[in-house]
XYZ file of C-alpha atoms in Angstrom:
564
model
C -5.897 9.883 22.289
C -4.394 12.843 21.754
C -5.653 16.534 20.354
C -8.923 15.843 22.556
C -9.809 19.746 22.617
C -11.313 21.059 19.312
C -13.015 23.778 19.111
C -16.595 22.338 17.669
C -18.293 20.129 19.920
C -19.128 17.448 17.477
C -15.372 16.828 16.872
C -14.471 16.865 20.293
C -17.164 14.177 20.755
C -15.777 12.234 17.671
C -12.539 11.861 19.209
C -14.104 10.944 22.631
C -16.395 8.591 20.704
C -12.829 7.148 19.328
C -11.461 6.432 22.528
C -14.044 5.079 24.022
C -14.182 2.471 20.885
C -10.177 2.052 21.681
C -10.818 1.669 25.769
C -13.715 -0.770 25.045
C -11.300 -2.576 22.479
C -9.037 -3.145 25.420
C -11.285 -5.281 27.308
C -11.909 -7.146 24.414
C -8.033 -7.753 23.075
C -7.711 -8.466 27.076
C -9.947 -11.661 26.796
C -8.469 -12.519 23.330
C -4.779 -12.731 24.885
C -5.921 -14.743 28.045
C -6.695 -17.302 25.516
C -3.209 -17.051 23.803
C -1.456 -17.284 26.348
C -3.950 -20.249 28.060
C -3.480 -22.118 24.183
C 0.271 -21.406 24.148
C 0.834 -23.217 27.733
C -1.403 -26.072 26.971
C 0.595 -26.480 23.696
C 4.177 -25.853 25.531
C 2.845 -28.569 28.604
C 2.419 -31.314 25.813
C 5.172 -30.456 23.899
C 7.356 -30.885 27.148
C 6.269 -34.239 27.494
C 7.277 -35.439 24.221
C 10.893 -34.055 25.268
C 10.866 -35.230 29.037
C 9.874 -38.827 27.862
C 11.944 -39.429 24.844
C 13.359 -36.621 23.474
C 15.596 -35.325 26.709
C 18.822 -37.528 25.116
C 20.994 -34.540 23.433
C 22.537 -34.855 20.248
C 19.704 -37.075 18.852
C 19.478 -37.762 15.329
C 17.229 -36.915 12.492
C 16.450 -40.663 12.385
C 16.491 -41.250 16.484
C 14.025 -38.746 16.130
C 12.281 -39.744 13.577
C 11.535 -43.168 14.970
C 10.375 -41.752 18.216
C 8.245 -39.623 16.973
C 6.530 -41.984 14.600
C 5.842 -44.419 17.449
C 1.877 -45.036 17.899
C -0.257 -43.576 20.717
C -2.750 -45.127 22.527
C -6.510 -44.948 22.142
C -6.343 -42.894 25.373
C -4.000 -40.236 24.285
C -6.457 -39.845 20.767
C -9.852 -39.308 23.162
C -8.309 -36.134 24.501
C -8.861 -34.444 20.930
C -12.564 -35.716 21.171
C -13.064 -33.722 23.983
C -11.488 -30.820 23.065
C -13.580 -30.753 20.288
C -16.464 -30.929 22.623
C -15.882 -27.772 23.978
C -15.966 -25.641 20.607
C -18.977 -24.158 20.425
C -18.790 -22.245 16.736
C -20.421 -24.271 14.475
C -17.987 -23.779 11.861
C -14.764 -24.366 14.168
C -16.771 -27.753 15.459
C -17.505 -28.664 11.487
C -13.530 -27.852 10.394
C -12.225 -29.907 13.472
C -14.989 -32.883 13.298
C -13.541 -33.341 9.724
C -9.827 -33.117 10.904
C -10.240 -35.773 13.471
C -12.459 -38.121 10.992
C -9.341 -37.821 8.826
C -7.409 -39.410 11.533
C -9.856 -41.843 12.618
C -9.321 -43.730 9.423
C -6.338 -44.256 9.852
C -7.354 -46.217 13.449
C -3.174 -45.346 14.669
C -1.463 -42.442 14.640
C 1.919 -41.195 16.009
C 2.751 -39.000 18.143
C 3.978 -35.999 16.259
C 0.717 -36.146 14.386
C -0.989 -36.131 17.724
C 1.012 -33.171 18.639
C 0.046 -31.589 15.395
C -3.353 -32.290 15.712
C -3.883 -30.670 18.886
C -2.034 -27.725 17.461
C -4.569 -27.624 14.705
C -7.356 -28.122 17.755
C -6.062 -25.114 20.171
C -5.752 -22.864 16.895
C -9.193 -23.785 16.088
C -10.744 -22.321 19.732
C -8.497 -19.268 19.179
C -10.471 -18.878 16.614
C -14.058 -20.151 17.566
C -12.676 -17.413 20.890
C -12.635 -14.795 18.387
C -15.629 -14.892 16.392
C -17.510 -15.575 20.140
C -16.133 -12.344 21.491
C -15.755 -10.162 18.271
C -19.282 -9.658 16.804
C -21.083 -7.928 20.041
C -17.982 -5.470 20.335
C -18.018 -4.566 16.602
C -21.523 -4.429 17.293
C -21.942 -1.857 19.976
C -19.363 -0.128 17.693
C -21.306 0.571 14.828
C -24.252 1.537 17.326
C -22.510 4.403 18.804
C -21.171 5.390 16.066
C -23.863 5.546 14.148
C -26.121 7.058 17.278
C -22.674 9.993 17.402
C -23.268 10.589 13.464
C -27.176 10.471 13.131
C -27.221 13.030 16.080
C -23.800 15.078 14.732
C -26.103 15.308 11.680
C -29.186 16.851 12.653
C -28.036 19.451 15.053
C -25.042 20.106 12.830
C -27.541 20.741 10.157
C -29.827 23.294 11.862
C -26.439 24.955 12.994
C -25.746 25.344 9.363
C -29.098 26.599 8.614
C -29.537 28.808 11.166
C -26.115 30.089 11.176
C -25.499 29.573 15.162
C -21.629 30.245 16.047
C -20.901 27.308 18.645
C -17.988 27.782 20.061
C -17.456 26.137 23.238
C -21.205 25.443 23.970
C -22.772 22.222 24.315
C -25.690 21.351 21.988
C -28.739 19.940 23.219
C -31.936 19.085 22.070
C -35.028 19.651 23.875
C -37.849 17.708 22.550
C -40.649 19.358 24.660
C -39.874 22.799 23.579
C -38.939 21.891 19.594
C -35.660 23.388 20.803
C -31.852 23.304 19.999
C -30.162 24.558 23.005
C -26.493 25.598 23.414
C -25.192 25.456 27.046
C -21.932 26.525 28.733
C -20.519 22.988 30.225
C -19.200 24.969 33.028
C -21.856 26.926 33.933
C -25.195 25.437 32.478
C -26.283 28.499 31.402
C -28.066 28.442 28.176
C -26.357 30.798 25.605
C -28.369 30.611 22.487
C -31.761 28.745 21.764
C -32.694 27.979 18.222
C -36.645 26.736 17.359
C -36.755 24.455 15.309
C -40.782 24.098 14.595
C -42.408 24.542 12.502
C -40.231 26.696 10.371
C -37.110 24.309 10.102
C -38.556 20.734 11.580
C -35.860 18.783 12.965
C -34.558 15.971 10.874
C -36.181 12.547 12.272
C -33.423 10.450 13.926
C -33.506 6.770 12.685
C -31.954 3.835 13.797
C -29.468 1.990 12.618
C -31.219 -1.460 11.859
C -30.445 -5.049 12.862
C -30.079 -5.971 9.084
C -27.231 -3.376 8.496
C -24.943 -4.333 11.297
C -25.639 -8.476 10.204
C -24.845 -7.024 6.634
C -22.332 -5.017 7.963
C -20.180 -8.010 9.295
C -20.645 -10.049 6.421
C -19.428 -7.794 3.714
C -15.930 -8.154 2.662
C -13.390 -5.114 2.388
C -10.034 -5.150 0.746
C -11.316 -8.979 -0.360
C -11.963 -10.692 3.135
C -14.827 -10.226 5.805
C -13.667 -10.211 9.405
C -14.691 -13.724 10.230
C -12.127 -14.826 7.129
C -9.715 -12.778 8.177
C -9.592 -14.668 11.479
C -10.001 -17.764 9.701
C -7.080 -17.053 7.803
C -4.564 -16.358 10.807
C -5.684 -19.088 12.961
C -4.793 -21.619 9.938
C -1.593 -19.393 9.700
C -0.503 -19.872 12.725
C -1.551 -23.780 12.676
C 1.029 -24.062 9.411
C 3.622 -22.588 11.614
C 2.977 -25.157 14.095
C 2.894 -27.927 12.220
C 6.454 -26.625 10.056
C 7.468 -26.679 13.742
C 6.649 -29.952 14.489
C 8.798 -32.204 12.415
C 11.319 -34.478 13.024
C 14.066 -32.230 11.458
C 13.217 -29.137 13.450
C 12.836 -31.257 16.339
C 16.212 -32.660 16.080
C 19.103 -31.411 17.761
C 16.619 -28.575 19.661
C 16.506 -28.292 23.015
C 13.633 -27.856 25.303
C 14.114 -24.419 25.942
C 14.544 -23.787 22.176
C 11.333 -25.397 21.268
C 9.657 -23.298 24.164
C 10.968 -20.051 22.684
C 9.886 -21.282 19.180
C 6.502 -21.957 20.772
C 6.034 -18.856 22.691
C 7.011 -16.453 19.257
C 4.453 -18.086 17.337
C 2.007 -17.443 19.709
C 2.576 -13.784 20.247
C 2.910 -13.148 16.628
C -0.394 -14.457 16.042
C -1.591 -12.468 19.150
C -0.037 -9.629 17.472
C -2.189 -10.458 14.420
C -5.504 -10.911 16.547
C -4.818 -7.122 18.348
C -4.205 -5.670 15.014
C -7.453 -7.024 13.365
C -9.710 -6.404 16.106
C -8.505 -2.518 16.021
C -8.776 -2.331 12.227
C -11.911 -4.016 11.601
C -13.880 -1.967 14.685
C -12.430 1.291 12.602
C -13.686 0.371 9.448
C -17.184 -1.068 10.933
C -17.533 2.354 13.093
C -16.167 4.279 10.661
C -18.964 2.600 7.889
C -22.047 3.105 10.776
C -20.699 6.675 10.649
C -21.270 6.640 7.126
C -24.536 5.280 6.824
C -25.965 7.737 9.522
C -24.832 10.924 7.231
C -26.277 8.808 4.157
C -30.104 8.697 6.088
C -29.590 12.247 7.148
C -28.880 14.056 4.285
C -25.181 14.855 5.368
C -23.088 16.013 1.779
C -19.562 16.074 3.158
C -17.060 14.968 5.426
C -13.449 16.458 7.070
C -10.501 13.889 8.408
C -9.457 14.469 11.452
C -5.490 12.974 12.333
C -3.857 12.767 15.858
C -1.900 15.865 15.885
C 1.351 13.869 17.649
C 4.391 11.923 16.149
C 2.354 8.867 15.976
C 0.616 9.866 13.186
C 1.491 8.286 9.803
C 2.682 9.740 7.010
C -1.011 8.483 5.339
C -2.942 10.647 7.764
C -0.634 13.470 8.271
C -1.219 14.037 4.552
C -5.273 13.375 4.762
C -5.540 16.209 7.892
C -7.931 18.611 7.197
C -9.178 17.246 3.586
C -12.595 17.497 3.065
C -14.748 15.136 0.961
C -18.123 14.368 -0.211
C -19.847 11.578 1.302
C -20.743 9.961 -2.003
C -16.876 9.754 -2.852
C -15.964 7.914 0.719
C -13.490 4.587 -0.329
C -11.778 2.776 2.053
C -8.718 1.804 -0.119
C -5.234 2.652 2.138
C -3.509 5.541 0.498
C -5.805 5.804 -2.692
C -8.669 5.787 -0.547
C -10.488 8.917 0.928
C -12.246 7.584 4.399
C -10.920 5.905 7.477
C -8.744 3.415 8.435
C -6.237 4.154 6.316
C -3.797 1.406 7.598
C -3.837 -0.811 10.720
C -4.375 1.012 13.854
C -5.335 3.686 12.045
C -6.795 6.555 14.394
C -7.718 9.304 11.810
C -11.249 10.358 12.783
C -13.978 11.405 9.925
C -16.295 14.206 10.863
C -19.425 15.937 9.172
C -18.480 19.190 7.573
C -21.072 21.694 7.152
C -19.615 24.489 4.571
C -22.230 27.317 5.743
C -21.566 26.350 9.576
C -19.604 29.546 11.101
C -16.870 27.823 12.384
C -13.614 29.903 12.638
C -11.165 29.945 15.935
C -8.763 27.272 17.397
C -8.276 23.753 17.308
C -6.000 22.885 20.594
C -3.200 20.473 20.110
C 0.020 19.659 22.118
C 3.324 20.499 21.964
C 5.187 16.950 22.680
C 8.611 19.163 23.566
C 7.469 21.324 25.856
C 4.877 19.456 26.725
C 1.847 21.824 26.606
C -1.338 22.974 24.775
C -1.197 25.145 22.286
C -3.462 26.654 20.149
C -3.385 26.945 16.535
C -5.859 28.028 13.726
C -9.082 26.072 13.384
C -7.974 25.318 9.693
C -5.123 24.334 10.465
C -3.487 20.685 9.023
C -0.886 18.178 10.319
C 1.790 19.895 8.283
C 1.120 23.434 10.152
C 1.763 21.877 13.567
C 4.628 20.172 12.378
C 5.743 23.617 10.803
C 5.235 25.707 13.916
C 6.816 22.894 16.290
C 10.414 23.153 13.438
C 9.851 26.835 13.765
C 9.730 27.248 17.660
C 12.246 24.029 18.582
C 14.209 23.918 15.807
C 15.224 20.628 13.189
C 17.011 18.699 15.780
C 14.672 18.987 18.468
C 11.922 17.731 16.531
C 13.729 14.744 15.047
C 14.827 14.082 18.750
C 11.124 13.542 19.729
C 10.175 11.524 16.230
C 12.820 9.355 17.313
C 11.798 9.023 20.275
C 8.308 7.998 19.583
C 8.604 5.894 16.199
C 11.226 4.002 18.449
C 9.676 3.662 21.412
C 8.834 -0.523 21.498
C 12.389 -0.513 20.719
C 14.126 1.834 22.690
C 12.044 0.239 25.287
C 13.204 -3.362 25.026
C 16.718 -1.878 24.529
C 16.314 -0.047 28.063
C 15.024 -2.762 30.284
C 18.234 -4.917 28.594
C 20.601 -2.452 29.611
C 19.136 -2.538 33.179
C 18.833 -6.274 32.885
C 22.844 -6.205 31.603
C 24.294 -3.367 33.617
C 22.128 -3.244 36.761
C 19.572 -0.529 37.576
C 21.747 2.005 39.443
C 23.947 2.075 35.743
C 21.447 3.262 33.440
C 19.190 6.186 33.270
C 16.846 5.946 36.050
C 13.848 6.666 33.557
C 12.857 5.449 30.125
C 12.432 9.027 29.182
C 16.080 10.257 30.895
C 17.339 6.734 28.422
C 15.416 8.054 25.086
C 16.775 12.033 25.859
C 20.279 10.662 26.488
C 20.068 8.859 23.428
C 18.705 11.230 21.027
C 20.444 14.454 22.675
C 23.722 12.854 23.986
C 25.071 11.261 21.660
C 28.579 10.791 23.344
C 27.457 9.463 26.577
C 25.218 7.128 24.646
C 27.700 5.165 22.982
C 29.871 5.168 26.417
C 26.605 3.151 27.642
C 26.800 1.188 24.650
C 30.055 0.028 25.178
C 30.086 -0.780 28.351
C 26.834 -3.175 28.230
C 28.836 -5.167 25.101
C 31.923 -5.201 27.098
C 29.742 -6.317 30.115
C 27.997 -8.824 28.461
C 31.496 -10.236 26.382
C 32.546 -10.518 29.842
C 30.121 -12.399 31.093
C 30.249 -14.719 28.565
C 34.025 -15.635 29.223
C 33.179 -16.399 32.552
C 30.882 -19.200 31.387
C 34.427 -21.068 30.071
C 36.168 -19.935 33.354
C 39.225 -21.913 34.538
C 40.643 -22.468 38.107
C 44.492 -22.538 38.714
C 46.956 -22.349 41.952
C 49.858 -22.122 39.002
C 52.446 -19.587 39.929
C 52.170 -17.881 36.396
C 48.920 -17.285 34.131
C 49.126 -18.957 30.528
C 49.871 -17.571 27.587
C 47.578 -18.587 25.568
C 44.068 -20.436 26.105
C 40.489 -20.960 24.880
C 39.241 -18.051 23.173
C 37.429 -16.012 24.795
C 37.702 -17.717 27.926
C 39.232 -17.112 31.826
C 41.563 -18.123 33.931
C 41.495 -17.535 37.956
C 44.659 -17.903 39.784
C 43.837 -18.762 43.438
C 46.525 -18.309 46.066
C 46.200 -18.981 49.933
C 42.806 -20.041 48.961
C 42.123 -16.520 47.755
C 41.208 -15.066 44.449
C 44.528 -12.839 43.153
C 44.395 -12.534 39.470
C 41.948 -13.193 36.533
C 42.797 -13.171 33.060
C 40.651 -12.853 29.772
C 41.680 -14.111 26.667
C 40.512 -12.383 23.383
C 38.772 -14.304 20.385
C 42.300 -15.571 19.283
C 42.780 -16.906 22.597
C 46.037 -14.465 23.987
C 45.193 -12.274 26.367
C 43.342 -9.283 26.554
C 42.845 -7.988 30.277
C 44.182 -8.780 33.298
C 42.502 -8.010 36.597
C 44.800 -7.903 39.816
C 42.447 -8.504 42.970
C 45.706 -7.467 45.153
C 48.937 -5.275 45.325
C 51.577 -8.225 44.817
C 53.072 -7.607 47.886
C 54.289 -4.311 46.562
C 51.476 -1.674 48.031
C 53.614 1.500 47.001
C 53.459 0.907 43.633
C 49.605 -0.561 43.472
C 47.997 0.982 45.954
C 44.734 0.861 43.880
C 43.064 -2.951 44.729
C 41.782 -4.345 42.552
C 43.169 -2.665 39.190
C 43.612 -3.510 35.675
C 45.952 -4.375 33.181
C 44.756 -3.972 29.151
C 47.194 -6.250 26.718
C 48.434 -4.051 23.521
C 50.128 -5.646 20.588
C 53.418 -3.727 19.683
C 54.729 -4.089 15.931
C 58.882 -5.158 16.548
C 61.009 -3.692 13.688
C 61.398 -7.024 12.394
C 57.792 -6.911 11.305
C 56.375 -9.301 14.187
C 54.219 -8.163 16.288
C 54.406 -8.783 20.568
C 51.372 -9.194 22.550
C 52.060 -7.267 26.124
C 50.575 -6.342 29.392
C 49.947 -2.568 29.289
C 51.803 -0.337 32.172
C 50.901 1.113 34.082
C 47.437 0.196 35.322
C 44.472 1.445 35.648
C 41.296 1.696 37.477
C 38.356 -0.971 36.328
C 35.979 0.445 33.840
C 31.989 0.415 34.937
C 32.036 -2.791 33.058
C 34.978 -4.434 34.109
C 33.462 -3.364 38.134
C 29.738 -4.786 37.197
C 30.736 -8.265 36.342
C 34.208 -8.778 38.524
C 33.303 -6.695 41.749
C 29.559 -5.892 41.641
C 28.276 -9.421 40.911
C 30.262 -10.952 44.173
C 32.604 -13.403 42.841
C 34.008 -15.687 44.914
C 37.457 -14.926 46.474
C 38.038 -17.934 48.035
C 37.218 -21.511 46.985
């Protein structure tokens, strides 16, 4: 996480506390994907095997397929949903699935597109029983160390307040033998300031956060669900995607491929949904532990705390710095005043002590120069933002938003180029990609065009054509090729445009006449030349020229053959 170095140690540890929460949340996604991915093969494997046995015809029918897929199975084929029930171990995932397959039971045959649909409803079913299995320790542990970070942020903060103890970049500890606070230098270990606590100002007693809360905790809903409904809810979302999926209409006239793609989506946008939750619901439950520790410790208000980068969303940018009283905390998005504010919300609360002499720097980052820098300890969101416009200017600055609020996309668009145009063609770095296309705008485009022409190209070739004719045609296909072969070796290739006359010609020798093309290969563009009498003449450009980046990629580069 970003904006790791505050000044205070309490919101230092906050935002360490945060990551931790977000590193531990990896391990746990982790385990929740492995299942995905294990449900979404199982579920690809079977529906293969509809396809290999009776589906791999093309150019079936609604009704061919239809009547295959309402064919019976055998007895056999039914047990295997017994015994995947078997293995479910939540109660209520076992209850919802027992009920399913009793449904079916009574019906003593079924087909097999409802026995494809049933074990869709089974695998969605263990994603789910998965879920709740793994979710409830993690969210858990959560609300423990928050609420240990908060009931101890509390206390000390409190006697800071009280005693008026400027803490800088010291360490507080406390010292139970002595009925001490000590502040120590983390470098050195030298204790800078001791504060007694007895029997003058007795420390606040530290209390635990109790078994009861975290069970109540879990079970109370927020914005209408609790977190087991929530997964509840996309599980049997994803099922009804499945099952709109499997139907003799959808099934018809797609290939295998296709219905593997289809498969593999719905899967990751449901593993999408999974990652999201599980990052949102440990927020709020950590975020609600935090609460409850400054409710038993006498803590009156609370400061928000937003990753100072371009991450940050517009919610929390506003919320920086805002302090409120504890009483007043609502989780409600943008109306509300306490974390999360949206999904994969990072904005961190903090106990705010108003007597607590704070003053000095918060340090943040500069993502264009990529350094620390300091900047007033009251200092919001906007007054980064401000100093960054002020010391890079506007179109710096919306260079590096770009860059990060399309980074998923940029990214995907960068390993297609590379993917497209080979990897010695494109920027030889993500980063060197994103600058080029944010700073250079002219050189961009030139990329741009050459991975469409590249990719048209390609494309043509799939409807290539082989002749030993003396001359090319004038018209063919659209958007196809012809090869001219002679003395078994490639000498021209022509591409015809979407109206099928052509558009480039590629000469793979001189013609016999070296003095006038000494360049081999070379290339010819067709123009179209309005005549006076209004028609208009398709003709092969003179003289040539070189072959563009593109035009070398897919003819030269990529090895065709020059003899058959």
């Amino acid at each position: 996480m970003a904006d790791k170095d505050k000044l205070t140690y309490w919101e230092r540890r906050a935002v360490w506390l945060e990551q931790q929460q977000h590193d531990s949340g990896d391990k746990h996604i982790d385990a929740l994907i492995r299942a995905y991915m294990q449900a979404q093969q199982y579920l690809i494997a079977q529906a293969q095997q509809i396809y290999t046995r009776y589906l791999d015809k093309s150019e079936l029918s609604e009704t061919e397929v239809t009547r295959i897929l309402n064919t019976t199975v055998t007895p056999d084929q039914l047990a295997e949903l017994s015994q995947l029930v078997r293995a479910t171990k939540d109660k209520v995932a076992k209850k919802q699935l027992q009920t399913y397959l009793d449904g079916l039971a009574v019906k003593h045959r079924i087909t097999r597109i409802e026995l494809l649909r049933a074990k869709s409803y089974v695998v969605a079913k263990q994603l789910a029983n998965v879920q709740l299995k793994e979710s409830e320790p993690y969210y858990i542990e959560a609300m423990q160390d928050a609420y240990n970070h908060a009931a101890a942020e509390s206390i000390i903060g409190q006697t800071q307040k009280d005693f008026k103890v400027y803490q800088g970049d010291v360490i507080p500890k406390i010292d139970h033998q002595r009925e001490q606070i000590r502040f120590v230098d983390p470098k050195t270990d030298k204790v800078l300031h001791k504060v007694d606590v007895v029997p003058d100002k007795p420390l606040t007693v530290f209390k635990e956060m109790s078994t009861k809360y975290a069970k109540q905790a879990l079970g109370a809903a927020w914005k209408g669900e609790n977190y087991s409904q929530r997964i509840w809810n996309n599980t049997d979302d994803l099922t009804k995607r499945l099952r709109e999926l499997f139907t003799a209409k959808q099934l018809s006239g797609m290939s295998e491929r296709t219905m593997t793609e289809a498969l593999t989506k719905e899967f990751s946008v449901s593993a999408y949904q999974a990652r999201r939750l599980v990052r949102t619901e440990s927020a709020y439950f950590s975020n609600q532990a935090r609460l409850h520790a400054w409710e038993q410790h006498g803590v009156e208000e609370y400061s928000l705390l937003a990753v100072l980068d371009f991450r940050t969303s517009k919610i929390c940018r506003r919320m920086d710095g805002k302090v409120f009283k504890v009483t007043d905390a609502r989780v409600d998005g943008e109306d509300g005043t306490y974390p999360p504010f949206h999904p994969f919300c990072r904005t961190v609360a903090v106990a705010h002590f108003t007597n607590s002499k704070y003053g000095g720097y918060r340090t943040a980052r500069d993502p264009i120069a990529n350094k620390a820098i300091k900047i007033p300890k009251d200092a919001t969101y906007r007054d980064w933002e401000r100093l960054l416009l002020h010391k890079h200017g506007k179109n710096d600055v919306q260079a590096m938003q770009n860059k990060v609020s399309h980074y998923s996309a940029d990214l995907e668009q960068y390993r297609r180029y590379q993917d497209i145009l080979g990897v010695k063609n494109v920027p030889k770095s993500f980063d060197d990609f994103q600058s080029m296309k944010y700073n250079d705008g002219e050189t961009y485009q030139d990329l741009m065009s050459t991975a469409r022409e590249a990719t048209w190209e390609r494309n043509a070739l799939d409807n290539l054509e082989i002749t030993t004719a003396h001359k090319m045609p004038n018209t063919n296909a659209p958007s196809s090729v012809v090869d001219i072969y002679k003395d078994d070796k490639l000498y021209q290739r022509r591409y015809y445009g979407v109206t099928g006359k052509p558009r480039l010609d590629i000469d793979f020798t001189d013609g016999g006449q070296p003095k006038y093309h000494p360049l081999v290969p070379h290339a010819h563009p067709w123009t179209t030349r309005k005549l006076e009498n209004g028609d208009v003449k398709n003709e092969r450009g003179h003289p040539y020229r070189p072959l563009t980046l593109a035009e070398r990629i897919v003819n030269i580069d990529e090895n065709p053959k020059t003899s058959r």
